[in-house]
Amino acid sequence: MVDISIQKTRDDYNKIAKHFSATREYDRPEFKYFSSFIKSGYKILDWGCGNGRMIFCLKNKKVNYFGLDQSAELLKIARKKFTKQIKIGMAKFFCTAIRDKKFPNDYFDIVFAISSVLHLPDESSRLAILSKFYRELKKGGKLVIMVWNLGSDWAKKKSQRDWEEVGKNDFLIPWKNSHGEVLCKRYYHHFTKQELKNLFKKADFKIKKLEFVGKNGTWSDSKGGQNLVAVAVKS
């Protein structure tokens, strides 16, 4: 039986942390759009923060940023990378490998889950985290989720080479080092628009935007959009 557990994802990212972080040193084209939601004074949750590069979205805004991740190794890099922000009390990082980090209800102004929910292995775990986001968001607070669009032309070309389909819309995607050696095979779930709509509805979120975005950060169709961005509100 193929292992697609949360533990596997945790182990995979601990193993590739240094190399993975080196490929994510700068902000993404989408960050300009994401930063438009952020205002000074906000409490922000970055769920699945990795090396913390979402902090690039904050610019010079005075906020309280909380980064959560299962990978202790990636968090070591994040804490070293953003020492200044930690020292002035703007940023805090928490590892959720042993136990989840709980926050009060109605606490956050905005929650980001960028390329992280797609690693959850089943609907129950996905719905559980969305329900947690809902509780911890203030009324009117926003949830911004981005997932890979594994139905794009880009993804289809990749999948024909070395992606392993292990279930309906479930894939193991190899992470290779500079020598082409496979270090691990990360689990990804391909979300359709309808699947995300249903998930948000079950968690009581109201969707404001659900669109594909291309490599350069501009909105696209399902063929050209490498990612799918969802913006929802706690009503």
Short mmCIF file of C-alpha atoms in Angstrom, two decimals:
data_model
loop_
_atom_site.label_atom_id
_atom_site.label_comp_id
_atom_site.label_asym_id
_atom_site.label_seq_id
_atom_site.Cartn_x
_atom_site.Cartn_y
_atom_site.Cartn_z
CA MET A 1 0.00 0.00 0.00
CA VAL A 2 1.32 3.44 -0.97
CA ASP A 3 2.04 5.75 1.97
CA ILE A 4 0.33 9.14 1.52
CA SER A 5 0.16 10.01 5.21
CA ILE A 6 0.80 13.37 6.84
CA GLN A 7 3.83 11.75 8.51
CA LYS A 8 5.30 10.95 5.10
CA THR A 9 4.95 14.58 4.00
CA ARG A 10 6.62 15.72 7.23
CA ASP A 11 9.52 13.31 6.73
CA ASP A 12 9.91 14.27 3.07
CA TYR A 13 10.20 17.99 3.79
CA ASN A 14 12.62 17.46 6.65
CA LYS A 15 14.77 15.46 4.27
CA ILE A 16 14.81 18.03 1.46
CA ALA A 17 14.51 21.19 3.60
CA LYS A 18 17.81 22.83 2.66
CA HIS A 19 17.51 22.16 -1.06
CA PHE A 20 13.79 23.01 -1.10
CA SER A 21 14.35 26.32 0.67
CA ALA A 22 17.12 27.27 -1.77
CA THR A 23 14.55 27.12 -4.59
CA ARG A 24 12.25 29.48 -2.69
CA GLU A 25 14.44 32.41 -1.77
CA TYR A 26 12.29 35.08 -3.35
CA ASP A 27 8.66 36.12 -3.45
CA ARG A 28 6.24 34.67 -6.00
CA PRO A 29 4.42 36.70 -8.68
CA GLU A 30 1.18 35.97 -6.80
CA PHE A 31 2.52 37.64 -3.64
CA LYS A 32 1.68 41.08 -5.03
CA TYR A 33 -1.97 40.01 -5.14
CA PHE A 34 -1.81 38.38 -1.71
CA SER A 35 -0.21 41.46 -0.14
CA SER A 36 -3.18 43.56 -1.28
CA PHE A 37 -5.27 41.87 1.42
CA ILE A 38 -2.86 42.75 4.24
CA LYS A 39 -3.24 45.87 6.36
CA SER A 40 -1.16 47.18 9.24
CA GLY A 41 -2.37 45.83 12.57
CA TYR A 42 -3.49 42.50 11.11
CA LYS A 43 -2.93 39.14 12.76
CA ILE A 44 -1.85 36.75 10.02
CA LEU A 45 -1.61 32.96 9.97
CA ASP A 46 0.65 31.31 7.39
CA TRP A 47 -0.29 27.63 7.52
CA GLY A 48 2.37 25.41 5.98
CA CYS A 49 4.80 28.33 6.01
CA GLY A 50 7.92 26.38 5.01
CA ASN A 51 10.90 28.74 5.09
CA GLY A 52 8.61 31.71 5.83
CA ARG A 53 8.86 33.48 2.50
CA MET A 54 5.27 34.71 2.84
CA ILE A 55 6.87 37.41 5.01
CA PHE A 56 7.91 39.03 1.72
CA CYS A 57 4.20 39.93 1.34
CA LEU A 58 4.24 42.03 4.47
CA LYS A 59 6.58 44.70 3.10
CA ASN A 60 6.73 47.53 5.69
CA LYS A 61 3.34 46.85 7.22
CA LYS A 62 3.20 46.45 10.99
CA VAL A 63 1.50 43.10 11.54
CA ASN A 64 1.62 40.04 13.77
CA TYR A 65 2.68 37.07 11.63
CA PHE A 66 2.39 33.46 12.81
CA GLY A 67 4.03 30.76 10.70
CA LEU A 68 3.07 27.12 11.27
CA ASP A 69 4.69 24.09 9.69
CA GLN A 70 5.20 20.37 10.31
CA SER A 71 8.81 20.46 9.15
CA ALA A 72 11.21 21.29 11.98
CA GLU A 73 14.06 21.57 9.47
CA LEU A 74 12.30 24.16 7.33
CA LEU A 75 11.42 26.15 10.44
CA LYS A 76 15.10 26.23 11.46
CA ILE A 77 15.79 27.93 8.14
CA ALA A 78 12.84 30.32 8.57
CA ARG A 79 13.96 31.40 12.04
CA LYS A 80 17.48 32.06 10.78
CA LYS A 81 16.24 33.85 7.68
CA PHE A 82 13.88 36.17 9.52
CA THR A 83 15.77 36.79 12.75
CA LYS A 84 15.09 40.53 12.57
CA GLN A 85 11.33 40.07 12.30
CA ILE A 86 11.37 37.64 15.22
CA LYS A 87 13.42 40.00 17.40
CA ILE A 88 11.05 42.93 16.94
CA GLY A 89 8.07 40.69 17.72
CA MET A 90 6.57 40.82 14.25
CA ALA A 91 6.99 37.12 13.44
CA LYS A 92 6.65 33.88 15.36
CA PHE A 93 7.13 30.33 14.08
CA PHE A 94 5.65 27.15 15.52
CA CYS A 95 6.29 23.49 14.66
CA THR A 96 3.13 21.36 14.60
CA ALA A 97 4.87 18.01 14.17
CA ILE A 98 4.13 16.88 17.74
CA ARG A 99 1.01 18.86 18.58
CA ASP A 100 -1.14 21.38 16.81
CA LYS A 101 -0.88 25.05 17.70
CA LYS A 102 -4.23 26.38 18.86
CA PHE A 103 -5.29 30.00 18.76
CA PRO A 104 -8.35 31.70 20.26
CA ASN A 105 -11.57 31.85 18.27
CA ASP A 106 -12.01 34.99 16.14
CA TYR A 107 -8.27 35.75 16.34
CA PHE A 108 -6.90 36.18 12.80
CA ASP A 109 -7.72 38.80 10.19
CA ILE A 110 -6.41 36.61 7.39
CA VAL A 111 -5.18 33.04 6.92
CA PHE A 112 -2.88 31.96 4.09
CA ALA A 113 -2.45 28.32 3.07
CA ILE A 114 -0.14 28.48 0.06
CA SER A 115 0.69 25.13 -1.56
CA SER A 116 0.01 23.31 1.70
CA VAL A 117 -3.58 22.02 1.83
CA LEU A 118 -2.81 19.92 -1.26
CA HIS A 119 -0.58 17.71 0.91
CA LEU A 120 -3.47 16.61 3.16
CA PRO A 121 -4.33 13.01 2.28
CA ASP A 122 -8.13 12.87 2.54
CA GLU A 123 -11.29 14.94 2.73
CA SER A 124 -11.65 14.60 6.49
CA SER A 125 -8.22 16.16 7.16
CA ARG A 126 -8.90 18.92 4.63
CA LEU A 127 -12.28 19.73 6.13
CA ALA A 128 -10.81 19.63 9.64
CA ILE A 129 -8.20 22.27 8.84
CA LEU A 130 -10.72 24.51 7.05
CA SER A 131 -13.03 24.27 10.07
CA LYS A 132 -10.10 25.24 12.30
CA PHE A 133 -9.38 28.23 10.07
CA TYR A 134 -13.04 29.23 10.28
CA ARG A 135 -13.04 29.16 14.09
CA GLU A 136 -9.83 31.14 14.40
CA LEU A 137 -10.72 33.80 11.81
CA LYS A 138 -12.56 36.95 12.80
CA LYS A 139 -15.97 37.52 11.28
CA GLY A 140 -15.34 38.91 7.82
CA GLY A 141 -11.78 37.53 7.89
CA LYS A 142 -10.31 36.10 4.69
CA LEU A 143 -8.90 32.68 3.88
CA VAL A 144 -6.52 32.55 0.90
CA ILE A 145 -5.61 29.13 -0.45
CA MET A 146 -3.41 28.30 -3.41
CA VAL A 147 -2.99 24.78 -4.80
CA TRP A 148 -1.23 23.39 -7.83
CA ASN A 149 -3.40 22.96 -10.91
CA LEU A 150 -2.41 19.43 -11.84
CA GLY A 151 -4.81 19.60 -14.78
CA SER A 152 -2.81 22.33 -16.56
CA ASP A 153 -0.82 21.70 -19.73
CA TRP A 154 2.36 22.24 -17.68
CA ALA A 155 1.38 19.57 -15.18
CA LYS A 156 0.25 17.07 -17.81
CA LYS A 157 3.65 17.23 -19.49
CA LYS A 158 5.37 16.70 -16.16
CA SER A 159 3.08 13.86 -15.15
CA GLN A 160 3.84 11.89 -18.30
CA ARG A 161 7.50 11.79 -17.35
CA ASP A 162 7.78 10.63 -13.76
CA TRP A 163 4.67 11.39 -11.72
CA GLU A 164 2.99 8.41 -10.11
CA GLU A 165 -0.80 8.41 -9.89
CA VAL A 166 -1.78 6.58 -6.70
CA GLY A 167 -5.53 7.29 -6.62
CA LYS A 168 -8.17 9.54 -8.09
CA ASN A 169 -6.46 12.93 -8.40
CA ASP A 170 -3.69 11.74 -6.04
CA PHE A 171 -0.05 11.84 -7.14
CA LEU A 172 3.45 11.14 -5.88
CA ILE A 173 5.80 13.69 -7.41
CA PRO A 174 9.57 13.16 -7.17
CA TRP A 175 11.92 15.74 -5.69
CA LYS A 176 15.33 15.47 -7.32
CA ASN A 177 18.69 16.90 -6.31
CA SER A 178 21.04 18.69 -8.67
CA HIS A 179 22.36 15.31 -9.87
CA GLY A 180 18.90 14.10 -10.83
CA GLU A 181 18.68 11.65 -7.94
CA VAL A 182 15.22 11.22 -6.43
CA LEU A 183 15.36 12.17 -2.73
CA CYS A 184 11.67 11.60 -2.04
CA LYS A 185 8.27 11.45 -3.69
CA ARG A 186 5.96 14.09 -2.25
CA TYR A 187 2.22 13.51 -2.10
CA TYR A 188 -0.07 15.98 -3.89
CA HIS A 189 -3.82 16.08 -4.33
CA HIS A 190 -5.25 17.70 -7.44
CA PHE A 191 -8.22 19.89 -6.52
CA THR A 192 -10.82 20.68 -9.14
CA LYS A 193 -12.75 23.94 -8.82
CA GLN A 194 -15.87 22.04 -7.88
CA GLU A 195 -14.09 20.07 -5.18
CA LEU A 196 -12.80 23.26 -3.57
CA LYS A 197 -16.26 24.83 -3.81
CA ASN A 198 -17.78 21.85 -2.01
CA LEU A 199 -15.08 21.91 0.67
CA PHE A 200 -15.56 25.62 1.38
CA LYS A 201 -19.33 25.17 1.53
CA LYS A 202 -19.03 22.37 4.09
CA ALA A 203 -16.78 24.59 6.23
CA ASP A 204 -19.28 27.51 5.96
CA PHE A 205 -16.96 29.81 4.00
CA LYS A 206 -18.30 32.13 1.32
CA ILE A 207 -16.12 32.11 -1.82
CA LYS A 208 -15.14 35.51 -3.21
CA LYS A 209 -12.70 34.36 -5.89
CA LEU A 210 -11.77 31.02 -7.41
CA GLU A 211 -9.52 31.40 -10.44
CA PHE A 212 -6.48 29.88 -12.13
CA VAL A 213 -3.27 31.87 -12.17
CA GLY A 214 -0.38 31.54 -14.60
CA LYS A 215 3.37 31.40 -14.08
CA ASN A 216 3.74 35.18 -14.28
CA GLY A 217 1.03 35.81 -11.69
CA THR A 218 -1.71 36.82 -14.11
CA TRP A 219 -5.14 35.19 -14.20
CA SER A 220 -5.47 32.37 -16.70
CA ASP A 221 -7.62 29.46 -17.84
CA SER A 222 -7.41 25.86 -16.64
CA LYS A 223 -4.86 24.94 -19.32
CA GLY A 224 -2.44 27.79 -18.73
CA GLY A 225 -2.92 28.30 -15.02
CA GLN A 226 -0.31 26.40 -13.04
CA ASN A 227 -2.08 27.22 -9.77
CA LEU A 228 -5.62 27.63 -8.51
CA VAL A 229 -6.27 30.48 -6.08
CA ALA A 230 -9.29 30.61 -3.78
CA VAL A 231 -10.28 33.57 -1.61
CA ALA A 232 -13.07 32.97 0.89
CA VAL A 233 -14.64 34.91 3.74
CA LYS A 234 -15.96 33.95 7.16
CA SER A 235 -19.47 35.32 6.92
#
